[in-house]
Amino acid sequence: MGGTEAVSPYQRNRLRTLVQGHPGRTAAELETLLSISERILFARVLRSTRECCMVRMDNDGRIWAT
């Protein structure tokens, strides 16, 4: 099972909305804005969201919505 299969569209959209509201933040900075339950899945949701081309990460580790 790949990353995109284990993450719901709601979770990907939630992360994309968060990134749109806080553009240019690093993963660590975004993670502090999440609830404990969302932090547990954050790495998986971020990977899935990137694979779906909903967000991108630049060379400095900053995350941007696409």
JSON list of N, CA and C in Angstrom, two decimals:
[
{"chain": "A", "resi": 1, "resn": "MET", "atom": "N", "xyz": [0.85, -1.18, 0.00]},
{"chain": "A", "resi": 1, "resn": "MET", "atom": "CA", "xyz": [0.00, 0.00, 0.00]},
{"chain": "A", "resi": 1, "resn": "MET", "atom": "C", "xyz": [0.90, 1.24, 0.00]},
{"chain": "A", "resi": 2, "resn": "GLY", "atom": "N", "xyz": [0.70, 2.11, -0.98]},
{"chain": "A", "resi": 2, "resn": "GLY", "atom": "CA", "xyz": [1.48, 3.34, -1.09]},
{"chain": "A", "resi": 2, "resn": "GLY", "atom": "C", "xyz": [0.95, 4.43, -0.19]},
{"chain": "A", "resi": 3, "resn": "GLY", "atom": "N", "xyz": [1.67, 5.54, -0.16]},
{"chain": "A", "resi": 3, "resn": "GLY", "atom": "CA", "xyz": [1.30, 6.66, 0.69]},
{"chain": "A", "resi": 3, "resn": "GLY", "atom": "C", "xyz": [-0.03, 7.27, 0.34]},
{"chain": "A", "resi": 4, "resn": "THR", "atom": "N", "xyz": [-0.32, 7.36, -0.97]},
{"chain": "A", "resi": 4, "resn": "THR", "atom": "CA", "xyz": [-1.57, 7.99, -1.37]},
{"chain": "A", "resi": 4, "resn": "THR", "atom": "C", "xyz": [-2.77, 7.13, -1.02]},
{"chain": "A", "resi": 5, "resn": "GLU", "atom": "N", "xyz": [-2.61, 5.82, -0.97]},
{"chain": "A", "resi": 5, "resn": "GLU", "atom": "CA", "xyz": [-3.72, 4.93, -0.65]},
{"chain": "A", "resi": 5, "resn": "GLU", "atom": "C", "xyz": [-4.06, 4.95, 0.84]},
{"chain": "A", "resi": 6, "resn": "ALA", "atom": "N", "xyz": [-3.10, 5.26, 1.68]},
{"chain": "A", "resi": 6, "resn": "ALA", "atom": "CA", "xyz": [-3.31, 5.22, 3.11]},
{"chain": "A", "resi": 6, "resn": "ALA", "atom": "C", "xyz": [-3.83, 6.54, 3.67]},
{"chain": "A", "resi": 7, "resn": "VAL", "atom": "N", "xyz": [-3.93, 7.55, 2.83]},
{"chain": "A", "resi": 7, "resn": "VAL", "atom": "CA", "xyz": [-4.34, 8.88, 3.27]},
{"chain": "A", "resi": 7, "resn": "VAL", "atom": "C", "xyz": [-5.62, 9.27, 2.53]},
{"chain": "A", "resi": 8, "resn": "SER", "atom": "N", "xyz": [-6.58, 9.81, 3.26]},
{"chain": "A", "resi": 8, "resn": "SER", "atom": "CA", "xyz": [-7.85, 10.19, 2.65]},
{"chain": "A", "resi": 8, "resn": "SER", "atom": "C", "xyz": [-7.73, 11.53, 1.92]},
{"chain": "A", "resi": 9, "resn": "PRO", "atom": "N", "xyz": [-8.61, 11.75, 0.95]},
{"chain": "A", "resi": 9, "resn": "PRO", "atom": "CA", "xyz": [-8.64, 13.06, 0.28]},
{"chain": "A", "resi": 9, "resn": "PRO", "atom": "C", "xyz": [-8.86, 14.20, 1.27]},
{"chain": "A", "resi": 10, "resn": "TYR", "atom": "N", "xyz": [-9.65, 13.95, 2.29]},
{"chain": "A", "resi": 10, "resn": "TYR", "atom": "CA", "xyz": [-9.88, 14.99, 3.31]},
{"chain": "A", "resi": 10, "resn": "TYR", "atom": "C", "xyz": [-8.57, 15.40, 3.98]},
{"chain": "A", "resi": 11, "resn": "GLN", "atom": "N", "xyz": [-7.75, 14.41, 4.33]},
{"chain": "A", "resi": 11, "resn": "GLN", "atom": "CA", "xyz": [-6.47, 14.72, 4.99]},
{"chain": "A", "resi": 11, "resn": "GLN", "atom": "C", "xyz": [-5.56, 15.52, 4.07]},
{"chain": "A", "resi": 12, "resn": "ARG", "atom": "N", "xyz": [-5.51, 15.15, 2.78]},
{"chain": "A", "resi": 12, "resn": "ARG", "atom": "CA", "xyz": [-4.68, 15.90, 1.83]},
{"chain": "A", "resi": 12, "resn": "ARG", "atom": "C", "xyz": [-5.20, 17.32, 1.66]},
{"chain": "A", "resi": 13, "resn": "ASN", "atom": "N", "xyz": [-6.51, 17.47, 1.54]},
{"chain": "A", "resi": 13, "resn": "ASN", "atom": "CA", "xyz": [-7.09, 18.81, 1.40]},
{"chain": "A", "resi": 13, "resn": "ASN", "atom": "C", "xyz": [-6.89, 19.65, 2.65]},
{"chain": "A", "resi": 14, "resn": "ARG", "atom": "N", "xyz": [-6.97, 19.03, 3.80]},
{"chain": "A", "resi": 14, "resn": "ARG", "atom": "CA", "xyz": [-6.74, 19.74, 5.06]},
{"chain": "A", "resi": 14, "resn": "ARG", "atom": "C", "xyz": [-5.32, 20.30, 5.10]},
{"chain": "A", "resi": 15, "resn": "LEU", "atom": "N", "xyz": [-4.34, 19.48, 4.70]},
{"chain": "A", "resi": 15, "resn": "LEU", "atom": "CA", "xyz": [-2.95, 19.95, 4.70]},
{"chain": "A", "resi": 15, "resn": "LEU", "atom": "C", "xyz": [-2.75, 21.04, 3.65]},
{"chain": "A", "resi": 16, "resn": "ARG", "atom": "N", "xyz": [-3.34, 20.87, 2.48]},
{"chain": "A", "resi": 16, "resn": "ARG", "atom": "CA", "xyz": [-3.21, 21.89, 1.44]},
{"chain": "A", "resi": 16, "resn": "ARG", "atom": "C", "xyz": [-3.80, 23.23, 1.91]},
{"chain": "A", "resi": 17, "resn": "THR", "atom": "N", "xyz": [-4.92, 23.18, 2.57]},
{"chain": "A", "resi": 17, "resn": "THR", "atom": "CA", "xyz": [-5.54, 24.39, 3.11]},
{"chain": "A", "resi": 17, "resn": "THR", "atom": "C", "xyz": [-4.63, 25.04, 4.15]},
{"chain": "A", "resi": 18, "resn": "LEU", "atom": "N", "xyz": [-4.02, 24.22, 4.99]},
{"chain": "A", "resi": 18, "resn": "LEU", "atom": "CA", "xyz": [-3.09, 24.74, 5.99]},
{"chain": "A", "resi": 18, "resn": "LEU", "atom": "C", "xyz": [-1.90, 25.42, 5.32]},
{"chain": "A", "resi": 19, "resn": "VAL", "atom": "N", "xyz": [-1.35, 24.79, 4.28]},
{"chain": "A", "resi": 19, "resn": "VAL", "atom": "CA", "xyz": [-0.21, 25.37, 3.56]},
{"chain": "A", "resi": 19, "resn": "VAL", "atom": "C", "xyz": [-0.62, 26.66, 2.86]},
{"chain": "A", "resi": 20, "resn": "GLN", "atom": "N", "xyz": [-1.82, 26.70, 2.29]},
{"chain": "A", "resi": 20, "resn": "GLN", "atom": "CA", "xyz": [-2.30, 27.92, 1.65]},
{"chain": "A", "resi": 20, "resn": "GLN", "atom": "C", "xyz": [-2.41, 29.07, 2.65]},
{"chain": "A", "resi": 21, "resn": "GLY", "atom": "N", "xyz": [-2.79, 28.75, 3.87]},
{"chain": "A", "resi": 21, "resn": "GLY", "atom": "CA", "xyz": [-2.93, 29.77, 4.90]},
{"chain": "A", "resi": 21, "resn": "GLY", "atom": "C", "xyz": [-1.61, 30.19, 5.52]},
{"chain": "A", "resi": 22, "resn": "HIS", "atom": "N", "xyz": [-0.58, 29.36, 5.36]},
{"chain": "A", "resi": 22, "resn": "HIS", "atom": "CA", "xyz": [0.74, 29.63, 5.93]},
{"chain": "A", "resi": 22, "resn": "HIS", "atom": "C", "xyz": [1.82, 29.27, 4.90]},
{"chain": "A", "resi": 23, "resn": "PRO", "atom": "N", "xyz": [1.84, 29.98, 3.77]},
{"chain": "A", "resi": 23, "resn": "PRO", "atom": "CA", "xyz": [2.78, 29.62, 2.70]},
{"chain": "A", "resi": 23, "resn": "PRO", "atom": "C", "xyz": [4.24, 29.84, 3.12]},
{"chain": "A", "resi": 24, "resn": "GLY", "atom": "N", "xyz": [5.10, 28.98, 2.62]},
{"chain": "A", "resi": 24, "resn": "GLY", "atom": "CA", "xyz": [6.53, 29.14, 2.85]},
{"chain": "A", "resi": 24, "resn": "GLY", "atom": "C", "xyz": [7.02, 28.67, 4.20]},
{"chain": "A", "resi": 25, "resn": "ARG", "atom": "N", "xyz": [6.19, 27.97, 4.94]},
{"chain": "A", "resi": 25, "resn": "ARG", "atom": "CA", "xyz": [6.62, 27.43, 6.24]},
{"chain": "A", "resi": 25, "resn": "ARG", "atom": "C", "xyz": [7.28, 26.08, 6.05]},
{"chain": "A", "resi": 26, "resn": "THR", "atom": "N", "xyz": [8.13, 25.71, 6.98]},
{"chain": "A", "resi": 26, "resn": "THR", "atom": "CA", "xyz": [8.74, 24.38, 6.94]},
{"chain": "A", "resi": 26, "resn": "THR", "atom": "C", "xyz": [7.78, 23.37, 7.54]},
{"chain": "A", "resi": 27, "resn": "ALA", "atom": "N", "xyz": [8.10, 22.09, 7.35]},
{"chain": "A", "resi": 27, "resn": "ALA", "atom": "CA", "xyz": [7.27, 21.03, 7.91]},
{"chain": "A", "resi": 27, "resn": "ALA", "atom": "C", "xyz": [7.18, 21.16, 9.43]},
{"chain": "A", "resi": 28, "resn": "ALA", "atom": "N", "xyz": [8.30, 21.47, 10.07]},
{"chain": "A", "resi": 28, "resn": "ALA", "atom": "CA", "xyz": [8.30, 21.61, 11.54]},
{"chain": "A", "resi": 28, "resn": "ALA", "atom": "C", "xyz": [7.40, 22.76, 11.98]},
{"chain": "A", "resi": 29, "resn": "GLU", "atom": "N", "xyz": [7.42, 23.86, 11.24]},
{"chain": "A", "resi": 29, "resn": "GLU", "atom": "CA", "xyz": [6.58, 25.01, 11.58]},
{"chain": "A", "resi": 29, "resn": "GLU", "atom": "C", "xyz": [5.10, 24.68, 11.39]},
{"chain": "A", "resi": 30, "resn": "LEU", "atom": "N", "xyz": [4.79, 23.98, 10.30]},
{"chain": "A", "resi": 30, "resn": "LEU", "atom": "CA", "xyz": [3.39, 23.59, 10.07]},
{"chain": "A", "resi": 30, "resn": "LEU", "atom": "C", "xyz": [2.90, 22.60, 11.11]},
{"chain": "A", "resi": 31, "resn": "GLU", "atom": "N", "xyz": [3.77, 21.69, 11.50]},
{"chain": "A", "resi": 31, "resn": "GLU", "atom": "CA", "xyz": [3.38, 20.65, 12.46]},
{"chain": "A", "resi": 31, "resn": "GLU", "atom": "C", "xyz": [2.95, 21.25, 13.79]},
{"chain": "A", "resi": 32, "resn": "THR", "atom": "N", "xyz": [3.55, 22.37, 14.18]},
{"chain": "A", "resi": 32, "resn": "THR", "atom": "CA", "xyz": [3.18, 23.00, 15.45]},
{"chain": "A", "resi": 32, "resn": "THR", "atom": "C", "xyz": [1.76, 23.57, 15.42]},
{"chain": "A", "resi": 33, "resn": "LEU", "atom": "N", "xyz": [1.21, 23.76, 14.22]},
{"chain": "A", "resi": 33, "resn": "LEU", "atom": "CA", "xyz": [-0.15, 24.31, 14.07]},
{"chain": "A", "resi": 33, "resn": "LEU", "atom": "C", "xyz": [-1.22, 23.23, 14.13]},
{"chain": "A", "resi": 34, "resn": "LEU", "atom": "N", "xyz": [-0.82, 21.96, 14.19]},
{"chain": "A", "resi": 34, "resn": "LEU", "atom": "CA", "xyz": [-1.75, 20.84, 14.14]},
{"chain": "A", "resi": 34, "resn": "LEU", "atom": "C", "xyz": [-2.09, 20.31, 15.53]},
{"chain": "A", "resi": 35, "resn": "SER", "atom": "N", "xyz": [-3.20, 19.62, 15.61]},
{"chain": "A", "resi": 35, "resn": "SER", "atom": "CA", "xyz": [-3.58, 18.95, 16.85]},
{"chain": "A", "resi": 35, "resn": "SER", "atom": "C", "xyz": [-2.69, 17.71, 17.01]},
{"chain": "A", "resi": 36, "resn": "ILE", "atom": "N", "xyz": [-2.69, 17.15, 18.19]},
{"chain": "A", "resi": 36, "resn": "ILE", "atom": "CA", "xyz": [-1.88, 15.96, 18.47]},
{"chain": "A", "resi": 36, "resn": "ILE", "atom": "C", "xyz": [-2.25, 14.82, 17.53]},
{"chain": "A", "resi": 37, "resn": "SER", "atom": "N", "xyz": [-3.52, 14.60, 17.31]},
{"chain": "A", "resi": 37, "resn": "SER", "atom": "CA", "xyz": [-3.94, 13.49, 16.44]},
{"chain": "A", "resi": 37, "resn": "SER", "atom": "C", "xyz": [-3.50, 13.71, 15.00]},
{"chain": "A", "resi": 38, "resn": "GLU", "atom": "N", "xyz": [-3.46, 14.96, 14.55]},
{"chain": "A", "resi": 38, "resn": "GLU", "atom": "CA", "xyz": [-3.01, 15.24, 13.19]},
{"chain": "A", "resi": 38, "resn": "GLU", "atom": "C", "xyz": [-1.50, 15.13, 13.07]},
{"chain": "A", "resi": 39, "resn": "ARG", "atom": "N", "xyz": [-0.79, 15.46, 14.13]},
{"chain": "A", "resi": 39, "resn": "ARG", "atom": "CA", "xyz": [0.68, 15.36, 14.12]},
{"chain": "A", "resi": 39, "resn": "ARG", "atom": "C", "xyz": [1.15, 13.92, 13.93]},
{"chain": "A", "resi": 40, "resn": "ILE", "atom": "N", "xyz": [0.40, 12.98, 14.46]},
{"chain": "A", "resi": 40, "resn": "ILE", "atom": "CA", "xyz": [0.78, 11.57, 14.36]},
{"chain": "A", "resi": 40, "resn": "ILE", "atom": "C", "xyz": [0.87, 11.14, 12.90]},
{"chain": "A", "resi": 41, "resn": "LEU", "atom": "N", "xyz": [-0.02, 11.62, 12.07]},
{"chain": "A", "resi": 41, "resn": "LEU", "atom": "CA", "xyz": [-0.07, 11.23, 10.65]},
{"chain": "A", "resi": 41, "resn": "LEU", "atom": "C", "xyz": [0.58, 12.25, 9.72]},
{"chain": "A", "resi": 42, "resn": "PHE", "atom": "N", "xyz": [1.16, 13.30, 10.26]},
{"chain": "A", "resi": 42, "resn": "PHE", "atom": "CA", "xyz": [1.63, 14.41, 9.44]},
{"chain": "A", "resi": 42, "resn": "PHE", "atom": "C", "xyz": [2.63, 13.99, 8.36]},
{"chain": "A", "resi": 43, "resn": "ALA", "atom": "N", "xyz": [3.62, 13.21, 8.69]},
{"chain": "A", "resi": 43, "resn": "ALA", "atom": "CA", "xyz": [4.63, 12.80, 7.71]},
{"chain": "A", "resi": 43, "resn": "ALA", "atom": "C", "xyz": [4.00, 12.04, 6.55]},
{"chain": "A", "resi": 44, "resn": "ARG", "atom": "N", "xyz": [3.10, 11.12, 6.87]},
{"chain": "A", "resi": 44, "resn": "ARG", "atom": "CA", "xyz": [2.43, 10.33, 5.82]},
{"chain": "A", "resi": 44, "resn": "ARG", "atom": "C", "xyz": [1.55, 11.22, 4.95]},
{"chain": "A", "resi": 45, "resn": "VAL", "atom": "N", "xyz": [0.80, 12.13, 5.58]},
{"chain": "A", "resi": 45, "resn": "VAL", "atom": "CA", "xyz": [-0.08, 13.02, 4.83]},
{"chain": "A", "resi": 45, "resn": "VAL", "atom": "C", "xyz": [0.74, 13.96, 3.95]},
{"chain": "A", "resi": 46, "resn": "LEU", "atom": "N", "xyz": [1.85, 14.47, 4.48]},
{"chain": "A", "resi": 46, "resn": "LEU", "atom": "CA", "xyz": [2.71, 15.36, 3.69]},
{"chain": "A", "resi": 46, "resn": "LEU", "atom": "C", "xyz": [3.27, 14.63, 2.48]},
{"chain": "A", "resi": 47, "resn": "ARG", "atom": "N", "xyz": [3.77, 13.43, 2.68]},
{"chain": "A", "resi": 47, "resn": "ARG", "atom": "CA", "xyz": [4.32, 12.66, 1.56]},
{"chain": "A", "resi": 47, "resn": "ARG", "atom": "C", "xyz": [3.24, 12.40, 0.50]},
{"chain": "A", "resi": 48, "resn": "SER", "atom": "N", "xyz": [2.06, 12.01, 0.94]},
{"chain": "A", "resi": 48, "resn": "SER", "atom": "CA", "xyz": [0.96, 11.73, 0.02]},
{"chain": "A", "resi": 48, "resn": "SER", "atom": "C", "xyz": [0.55, 12.99, -0.73]},
{"chain": "A", "resi": 49, "resn": "THR", "atom": "N", "xyz": [0.48, 14.10, -0.03]},
{"chain": "A", "resi": 49, "resn": "THR", "atom": "CA", "xyz": [0.08, 15.37, -0.65]},
{"chain": "A", "resi": 49, "resn": "THR", "atom": "C", "xyz": [1.10, 15.82, -1.68]},
{"chain": "A", "resi": 50, "resn": "ARG", "atom": "N", "xyz": [2.37, 15.59, -1.40]},
{"chain": "A", "resi": 50, "resn": "ARG", "atom": "CA", "xyz": [3.42, 15.90, -2.38]},
{"chain": "A", "resi": 50, "resn": "ARG", "atom": "C", "xyz": [3.33, 14.98, -3.59]},
{"chain": "A", "resi": 51, "resn": "GLU", "atom": "N", "xyz": [3.08, 13.69, -3.36]},
{"chain": "A", "resi": 51, "resn": "GLU", "atom": "CA", "xyz": [2.96, 12.74, -4.47]},
{"chain": "A", "resi": 51, "resn": "GLU", "atom": "C", "xyz": [1.79, 13.09, -5.38]},
{"chain": "A", "resi": 52, "resn": "CYS", "atom": "N", "xyz": [0.75, 13.67, -4.82]},
{"chain": "A", "resi": 52, "resn": "CYS", "atom": "CA", "xyz": [-0.42, 14.08, -5.60]},
{"chain": "A", "resi": 52, "resn": "CYS", "atom": "C", "xyz": [-0.24, 15.47, -6.22]},
{"chain": "A", "resi": 53, "resn": "CYS", "atom": "N", "xyz": [0.94, 16.06, -6.03]},
{"chain": "A", "resi": 53, "resn": "CYS", "atom": "CA", "xyz": [1.29, 17.38, -6.58]},
{"chain": "A", "resi": 53, "resn": "CYS", "atom": "C", "xyz": [0.37, 18.49, -6.08]},
{"chain": "A", "resi": 54, "resn": "MET", "atom": "N", "xyz": [-0.11, 18.36, -4.85]},
{"chain": "A", "resi": 54, "resn": "MET", "atom": "CA", "xyz": [-0.95, 19.40, -4.26]},
{"chain": "A", "resi": 54, "resn": "MET", "atom": "C", "xyz": [-0.10, 20.45, -3.54]},
{"chain": "A", "resi": 55, "resn": "VAL", "atom": "N", "xyz": [1.09, 20.06, -3.12]},
{"chain": "A", "resi": 55, "resn": "VAL", "atom": "CA", "xyz": [2.05, 20.98, -2.52]},
{"chain": "A", "resi": 55, "resn": "VAL", "atom": "C", "xyz": [3.43, 20.62, -3.07]},
{"chain": "A", "resi": 56, "resn": "ARG", "atom": "N", "xyz": [4.35, 21.57, -2.96]},
{"chain": "A", "resi": 56, "resn": "ARG", "atom": "CA", "xyz": [5.73, 21.31, -3.36]},
{"chain": "A", "resi": 56, "resn": "ARG", "atom": "C", "xyz": [6.65, 21.83, -2.27]},
{"chain": "A", "resi": 57, "resn": "MET", "atom": "N", "xyz": [7.86, 21.31, -2.24]},
{"chain": "A", "resi": 57, "resn": "MET", "atom": "CA", "xyz": [8.84, 21.72, -1.25]},
{"chain": "A", "resi": 57, "resn": "MET", "atom": "C", "xyz": [10.05, 22.27, -2.01]},
{"chain": "A", "resi": 58, "resn": "ASP", "atom": "N", "xyz": [10.52, 23.44, -1.62]},
{"chain": "A", "resi": 58, "resn": "ASP", "atom": "CA", "xyz": [11.68, 24.01, -2.29]},
{"chain": "A", "resi": 58, "resn": "ASP", "atom": "C", "xyz": [12.97, 23.48, -1.65]},
{"chain": "A", "resi": 59, "resn": "ASN", "atom": "N", "xyz": [14.12, 23.96, -2.15]},
{"chain": "A", "resi": 59, "resn": "ASN", "atom": "CA", "xyz": [15.42, 23.48, -1.69]},
{"chain": "A", "resi": 59, "resn": "ASN", "atom": "C", "xyz": [15.69, 23.85, -0.23]},
{"chain": "A", "resi": 60, "resn": "ASP", "atom": "N", "xyz": [15.02, 24.85, 0.30]},
{"chain": "A", "resi": 60, "resn": "ASP", "atom": "CA", "xyz": [15.20, 25.25, 1.69]},
{"chain": "A", "resi": 60, "resn": "ASP", "atom": "C", "xyz": [14.25, 24.52, 2.64]},
{"chain": "A", "resi": 61, "resn": "GLY", "atom": "N", "xyz": [13.43, 23.61, 2.09]},
{"chain": "A", "resi": 61, "resn": "GLY", "atom": "CA", "xyz": [12.50, 22.86, 2.92]},
{"chain": "A", "resi": 61, "resn": "GLY", "atom": "C", "xyz": [11.19, 23.58, 3.19]},
{"chain": "A", "resi": 62, "resn": "ARG", "atom": "N", "xyz": [10.96, 24.66, 2.50]},
{"chain": "A", "resi": 62, "resn": "ARG", "atom": "CA", "xyz": [9.71, 25.41, 2.66]},
{"chain": "A", "resi": 62, "resn": "ARG", "atom": "C", "xyz": [8.64, 24.79, 1.77]},
{"chain": "A", "resi": 63, "resn": "ILE", "atom": "N", "xyz": [7.41, 24.76, 2.27]},
{"chain": "A", "resi": 63, "resn": "ILE", "atom": "CA", "xyz": [6.32, 24.08, 1.57]},
{"chain": "A", "resi": 63, "resn": "ILE", "atom": "C", "xyz": [5.36, 25.12, 1.00]},
{"chain": "A", "resi": 64, "resn": "TRP", "atom": "N", "xyz": [4.99, 24.89, -0.27]},
{"chain": "A", "resi": 64, "resn": "TRP", "atom": "CA", "xyz": [4.12, 25.81, -1.00]},
{"chain": "A", "resi": 64, "resn": "TRP", "atom": "C", "xyz": [2.97, 25.04, -1.63]},
{"chain": "A", "resi": 65, "resn": "ALA", "atom": "N", "xyz": [1.79, 25.62, -1.66]},
{"chain": "A", "resi": 65, "resn": "ALA", "atom": "CA", "xyz": [0.65, 25.00, -2.36]},
{"chain": "A", "resi": 65, "resn": "ALA", "atom": "C", "xyz": [0.87, 25.18, -3.86]},
{"chain": "A", "resi": 66, "resn": "THR", "atom": "N", "xyz": [0.40, 24.22, -4.63]},
{"chain": "A", "resi": 66, "resn": "THR", "atom": "CA", "xyz": [0.54, 24.31, -6.09]},
{"chain": "A", "resi": 66, "resn": "THR", "atom": "C", "xyz": [-0.78, 24.66, -6.72]}
]
